[in-house]
Structures are given as C-alpha cells and as structure tokens.
PDB file of C-alpha atoms in Angstrom:
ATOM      1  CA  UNK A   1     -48.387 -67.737 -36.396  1.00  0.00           C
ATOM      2  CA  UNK A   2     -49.105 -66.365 -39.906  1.00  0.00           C
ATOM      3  CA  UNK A   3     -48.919 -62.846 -40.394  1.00  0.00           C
ATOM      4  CA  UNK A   4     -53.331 -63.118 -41.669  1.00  0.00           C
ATOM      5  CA  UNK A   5     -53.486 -65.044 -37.793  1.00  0.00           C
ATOM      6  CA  UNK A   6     -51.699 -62.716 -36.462  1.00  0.00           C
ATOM      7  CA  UNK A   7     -53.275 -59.428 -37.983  1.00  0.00           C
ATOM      8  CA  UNK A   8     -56.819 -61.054 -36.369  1.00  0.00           C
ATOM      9  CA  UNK A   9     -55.326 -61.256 -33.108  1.00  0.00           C
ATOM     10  CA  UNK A  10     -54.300 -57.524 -33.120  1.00  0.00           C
ATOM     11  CA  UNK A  11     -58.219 -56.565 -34.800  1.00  0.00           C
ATOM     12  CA  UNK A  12     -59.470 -58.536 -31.502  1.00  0.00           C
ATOM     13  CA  UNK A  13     -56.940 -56.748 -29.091  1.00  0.00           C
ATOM     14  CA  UNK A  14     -58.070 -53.437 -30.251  1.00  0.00           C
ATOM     15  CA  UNK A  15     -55.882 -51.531 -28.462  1.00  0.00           C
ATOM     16  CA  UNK A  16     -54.292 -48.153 -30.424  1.00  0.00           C
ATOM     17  CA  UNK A  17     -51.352 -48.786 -27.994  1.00  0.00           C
ATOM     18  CA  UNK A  18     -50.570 -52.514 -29.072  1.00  0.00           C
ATOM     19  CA  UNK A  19     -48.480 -52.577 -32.482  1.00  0.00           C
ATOM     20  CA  UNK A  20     -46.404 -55.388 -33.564  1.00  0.00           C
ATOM     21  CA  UNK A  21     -43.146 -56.146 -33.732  1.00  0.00           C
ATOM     22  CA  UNK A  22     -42.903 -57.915 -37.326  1.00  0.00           C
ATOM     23  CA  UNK A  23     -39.926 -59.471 -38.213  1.00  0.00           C
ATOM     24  CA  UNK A  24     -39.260 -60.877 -42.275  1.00  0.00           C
ATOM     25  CA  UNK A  25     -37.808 -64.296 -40.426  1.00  0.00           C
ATOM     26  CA  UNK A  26     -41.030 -65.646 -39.777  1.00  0.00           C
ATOM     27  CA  UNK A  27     -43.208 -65.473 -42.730  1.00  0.00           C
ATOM     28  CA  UNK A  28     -39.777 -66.338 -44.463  1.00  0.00           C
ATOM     29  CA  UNK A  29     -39.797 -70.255 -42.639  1.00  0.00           C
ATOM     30  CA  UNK A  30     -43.488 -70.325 -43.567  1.00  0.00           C
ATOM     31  CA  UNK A  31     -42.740 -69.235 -46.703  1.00  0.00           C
ATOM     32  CA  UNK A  32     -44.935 -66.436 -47.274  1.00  0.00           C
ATOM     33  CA  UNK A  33     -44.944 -63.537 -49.438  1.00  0.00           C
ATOM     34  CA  UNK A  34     -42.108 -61.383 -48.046  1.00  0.00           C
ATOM     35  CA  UNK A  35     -43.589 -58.179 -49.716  1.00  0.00           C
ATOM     36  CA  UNK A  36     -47.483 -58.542 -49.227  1.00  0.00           C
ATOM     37  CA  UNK A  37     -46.936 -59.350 -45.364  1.00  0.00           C
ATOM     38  CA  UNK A  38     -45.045 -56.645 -45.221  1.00  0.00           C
ATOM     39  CA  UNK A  39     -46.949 -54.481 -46.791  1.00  0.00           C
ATOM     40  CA  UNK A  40     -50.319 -55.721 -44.827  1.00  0.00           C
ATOM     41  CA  UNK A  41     -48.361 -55.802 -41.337  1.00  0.00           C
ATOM     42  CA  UNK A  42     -46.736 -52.013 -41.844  1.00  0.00           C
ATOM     43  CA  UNK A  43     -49.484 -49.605 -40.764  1.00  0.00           C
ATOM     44  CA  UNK A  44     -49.546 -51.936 -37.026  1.00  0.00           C
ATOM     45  CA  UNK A  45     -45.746 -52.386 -37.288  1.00  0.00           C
ATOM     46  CA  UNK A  46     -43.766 -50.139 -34.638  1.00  0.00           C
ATOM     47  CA  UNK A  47     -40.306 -52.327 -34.890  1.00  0.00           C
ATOM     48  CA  UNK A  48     -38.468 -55.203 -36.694  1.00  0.00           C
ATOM     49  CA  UNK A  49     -35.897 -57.011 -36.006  1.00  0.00           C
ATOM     50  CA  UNK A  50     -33.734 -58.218 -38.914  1.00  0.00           C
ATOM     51  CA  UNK A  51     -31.167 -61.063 -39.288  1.00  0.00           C
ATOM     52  CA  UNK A  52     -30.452 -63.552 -42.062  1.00  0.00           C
ATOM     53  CA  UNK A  53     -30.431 -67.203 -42.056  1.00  0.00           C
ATOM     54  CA  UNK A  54     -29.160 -70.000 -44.260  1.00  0.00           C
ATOM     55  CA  UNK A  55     -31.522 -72.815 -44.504  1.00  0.00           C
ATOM     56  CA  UNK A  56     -29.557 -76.406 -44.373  1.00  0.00           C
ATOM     57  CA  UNK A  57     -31.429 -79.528 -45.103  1.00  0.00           C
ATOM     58  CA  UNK A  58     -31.807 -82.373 -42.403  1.00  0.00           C
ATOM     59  CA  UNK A  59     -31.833 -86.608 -43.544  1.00  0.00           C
ATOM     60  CA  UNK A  60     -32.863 -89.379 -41.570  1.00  0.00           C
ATOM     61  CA  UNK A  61     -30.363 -92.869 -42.263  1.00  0.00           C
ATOM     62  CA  UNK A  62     -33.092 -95.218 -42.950  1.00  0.00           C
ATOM     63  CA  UNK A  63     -30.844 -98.872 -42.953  1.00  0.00           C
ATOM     64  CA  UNK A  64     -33.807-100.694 -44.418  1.00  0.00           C
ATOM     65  CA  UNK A  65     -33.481 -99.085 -47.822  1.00  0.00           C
ATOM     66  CA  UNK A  66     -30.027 -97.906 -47.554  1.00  0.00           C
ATOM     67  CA  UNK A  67     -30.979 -94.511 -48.182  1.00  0.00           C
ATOM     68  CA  UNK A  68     -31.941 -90.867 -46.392  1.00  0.00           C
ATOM     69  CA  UNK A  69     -35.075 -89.619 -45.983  1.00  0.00           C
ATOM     70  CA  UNK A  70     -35.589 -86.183 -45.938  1.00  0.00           C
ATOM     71  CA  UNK A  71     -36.806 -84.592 -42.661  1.00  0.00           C
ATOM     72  CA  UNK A  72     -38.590 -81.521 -41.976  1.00  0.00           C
ATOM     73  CA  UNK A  73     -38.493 -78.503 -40.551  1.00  0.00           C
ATOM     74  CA  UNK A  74     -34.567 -77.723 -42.308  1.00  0.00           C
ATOM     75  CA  UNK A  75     -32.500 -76.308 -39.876  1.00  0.00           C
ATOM     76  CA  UNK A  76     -31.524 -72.323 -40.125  1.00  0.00           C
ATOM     77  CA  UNK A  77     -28.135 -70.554 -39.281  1.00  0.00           C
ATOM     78  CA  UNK A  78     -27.141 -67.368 -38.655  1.00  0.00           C
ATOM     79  CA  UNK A  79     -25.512 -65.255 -41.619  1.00  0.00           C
ATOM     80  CA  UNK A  80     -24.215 -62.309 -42.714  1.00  0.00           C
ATOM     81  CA  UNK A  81     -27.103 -59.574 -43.628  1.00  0.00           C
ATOM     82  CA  UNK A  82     -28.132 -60.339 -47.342  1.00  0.00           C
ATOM     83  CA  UNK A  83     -26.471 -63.476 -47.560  1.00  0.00           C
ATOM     84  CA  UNK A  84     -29.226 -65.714 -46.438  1.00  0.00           C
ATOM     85  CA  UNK A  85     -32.882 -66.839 -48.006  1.00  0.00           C
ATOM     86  CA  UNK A  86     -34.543 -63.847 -46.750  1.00  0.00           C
ATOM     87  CA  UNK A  87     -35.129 -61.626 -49.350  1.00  0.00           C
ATOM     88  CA  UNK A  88     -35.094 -58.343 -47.301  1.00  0.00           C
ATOM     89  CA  UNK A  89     -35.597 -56.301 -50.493  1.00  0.00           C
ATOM     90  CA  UNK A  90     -39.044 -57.067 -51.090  1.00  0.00           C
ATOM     91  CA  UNK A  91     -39.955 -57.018 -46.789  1.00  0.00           C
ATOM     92  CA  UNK A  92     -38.517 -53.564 -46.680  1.00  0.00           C
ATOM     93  CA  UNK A  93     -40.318 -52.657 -50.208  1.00  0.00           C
ATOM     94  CA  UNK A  94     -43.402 -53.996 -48.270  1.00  0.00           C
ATOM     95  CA  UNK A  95     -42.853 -52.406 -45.397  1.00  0.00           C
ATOM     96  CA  UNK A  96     -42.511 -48.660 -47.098  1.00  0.00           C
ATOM     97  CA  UNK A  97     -45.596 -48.990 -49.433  1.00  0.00           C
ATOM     98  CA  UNK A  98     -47.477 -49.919 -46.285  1.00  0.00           C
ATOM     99  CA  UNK A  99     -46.341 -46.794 -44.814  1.00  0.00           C
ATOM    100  CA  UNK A 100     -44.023 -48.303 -41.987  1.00  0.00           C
ATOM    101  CA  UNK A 101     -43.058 -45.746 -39.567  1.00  0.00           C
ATOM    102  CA  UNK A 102     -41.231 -47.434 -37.130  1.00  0.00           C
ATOM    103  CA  UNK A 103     -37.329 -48.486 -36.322  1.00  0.00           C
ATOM    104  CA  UNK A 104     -35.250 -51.586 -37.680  1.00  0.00           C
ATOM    105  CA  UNK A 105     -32.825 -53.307 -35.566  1.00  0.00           C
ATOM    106  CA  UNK A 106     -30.626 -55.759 -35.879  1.00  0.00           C
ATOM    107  CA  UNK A 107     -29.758 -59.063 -33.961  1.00  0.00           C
ATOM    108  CA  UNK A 108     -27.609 -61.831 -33.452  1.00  0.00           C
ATOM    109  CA  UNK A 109     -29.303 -64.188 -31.207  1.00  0.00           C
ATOM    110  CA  UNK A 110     -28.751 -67.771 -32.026  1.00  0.00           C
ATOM    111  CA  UNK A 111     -24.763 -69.111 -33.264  1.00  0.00           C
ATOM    112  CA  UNK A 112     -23.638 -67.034 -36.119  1.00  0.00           C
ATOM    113  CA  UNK A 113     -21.456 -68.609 -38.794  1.00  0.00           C
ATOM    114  CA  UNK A 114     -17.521 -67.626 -37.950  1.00  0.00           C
ATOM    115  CA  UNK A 115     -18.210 -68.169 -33.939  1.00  0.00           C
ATOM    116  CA  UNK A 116     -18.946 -64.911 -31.064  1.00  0.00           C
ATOM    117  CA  UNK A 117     -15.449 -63.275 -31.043  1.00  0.00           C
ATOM    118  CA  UNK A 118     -16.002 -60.045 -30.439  1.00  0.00           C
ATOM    119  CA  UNK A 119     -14.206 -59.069 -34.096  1.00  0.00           C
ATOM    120  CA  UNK A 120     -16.403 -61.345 -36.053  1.00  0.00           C
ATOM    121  CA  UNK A 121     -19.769 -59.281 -33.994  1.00  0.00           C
ATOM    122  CA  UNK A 122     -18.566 -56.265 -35.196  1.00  0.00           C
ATOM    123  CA  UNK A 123     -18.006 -57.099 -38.879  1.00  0.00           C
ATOM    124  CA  UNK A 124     -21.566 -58.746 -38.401  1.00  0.00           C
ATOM    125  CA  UNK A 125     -23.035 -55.476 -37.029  1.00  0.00           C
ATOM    126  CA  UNK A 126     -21.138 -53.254 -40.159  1.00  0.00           C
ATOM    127  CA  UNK A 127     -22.194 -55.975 -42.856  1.00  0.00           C
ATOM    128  CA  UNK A 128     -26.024 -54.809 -42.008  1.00  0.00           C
ATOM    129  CA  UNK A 129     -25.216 -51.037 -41.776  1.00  0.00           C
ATOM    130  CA  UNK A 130     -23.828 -51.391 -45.048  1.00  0.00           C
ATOM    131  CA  UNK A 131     -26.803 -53.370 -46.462  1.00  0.00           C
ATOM    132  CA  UNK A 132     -29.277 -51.058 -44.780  1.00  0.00           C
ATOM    133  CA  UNK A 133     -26.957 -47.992 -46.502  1.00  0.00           C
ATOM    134  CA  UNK A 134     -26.863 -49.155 -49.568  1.00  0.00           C
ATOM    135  CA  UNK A 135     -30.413 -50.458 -49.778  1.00  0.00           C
ATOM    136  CA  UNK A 136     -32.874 -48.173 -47.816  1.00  0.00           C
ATOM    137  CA  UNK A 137     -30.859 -44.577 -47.226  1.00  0.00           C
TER     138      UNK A 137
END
C-alpha cells in the first residue's frame, strides 16, 4: 500500500487509538520518497521496525534469442543496518521533522546474509545499535 493509501485508510478509521506502525522498507520497494513519507506518516506513527535489504536483480533464460530478460519485482536480502538501499538517514530525518514520538525496533525476519548462528544475530543486533548511536543519539 502507499504510504498517501495508507494515510486515507487511517483518516477513514478515525480512531485516536489506531496509529501506524511505519516501517522505511516499504515505501523503499515502491520507491518512494524516504524523507517526505516519513515526514507525512510521523504524527500517526507509534513504532517502526527497521532492517536493511540488498536488492539483487532476477533474469529470465529466454533460448529463442539467446539472451536474459530482466524480470521484476528484484529480489531483497537481509543486511547489515546501513549497508543496504534503504537510506535510513533521510526516513529518520523524516520521521523527527514530523515530530515522531514513538519507539524503533529492530528485526531480522527473513534469511540474513552470513546464516542464523546465534554469533552472527548478535553482531547483527550491535551493527544497528551502533548505527542508531552514531546516527540519531
């Protein structure tokens, strides 16, 4: 859903108790601005939930011209925090000039690059407190 879609669908809920749960990964695939969603989503934002991706191109073998054909949607993996496409920068810039109020978490829920060992989690886990030190604190 775009984040406009998305906003309408809140305005028709009407609820003060309903806020969203906006995360940058979305309007990242759809390739949105990272900073004006963020920015428009903040003041109905009560949570994100951050990860980075890589995006990695698909092709098609097509044998009657001997050649690949691109194919869409790419496929995304899991990175380390600020190593991906997502520029998280300019969604938590976005977020704080909207007046965001809420709490950012992190997650690893689809196969991250280096496998689910438990040591390769936890240097996962420090890679975004470092990011989030460094960047926001």
């Amino acid at each position: 859903v775009h984040s406009d879609a998305l906003l309408e669908l809140l305005h028709d809920i009407d609820r003060p108790n309903c806020k969203l749960g906006f995360d940058a990964w979305s309007p990242a695939l759809r390739e949105e601005n990272l900073f004006e969603a963020a920015r428009k989503m903040a003041p109905y934002t009560a949570i994100t939930t951050n990860a980075d991706y890589i995006r990695l191109p698909r092709y098609n073998y097509q044998p009657e011209v001997i050649n690949y054909q691109r194919q869409q949607p790419d496929m995304v993996r899991a990175v380390k925090f600020g190593t991906g496409f997502i520029d998280y920068s300019a969604f938590f810039r976005g977020l704080k000039e909207g007046g965001f109020n809420g709490i950012a978490t992190y997650e690893m829920c689809s196969p991250i690059r280096g496998g689910g060992s438990l040591e390769n989690l936890n240097d996962y886990a420090s890679e975004y407190l470092t990011w989030m030190k460094t960047h926001l604190i």
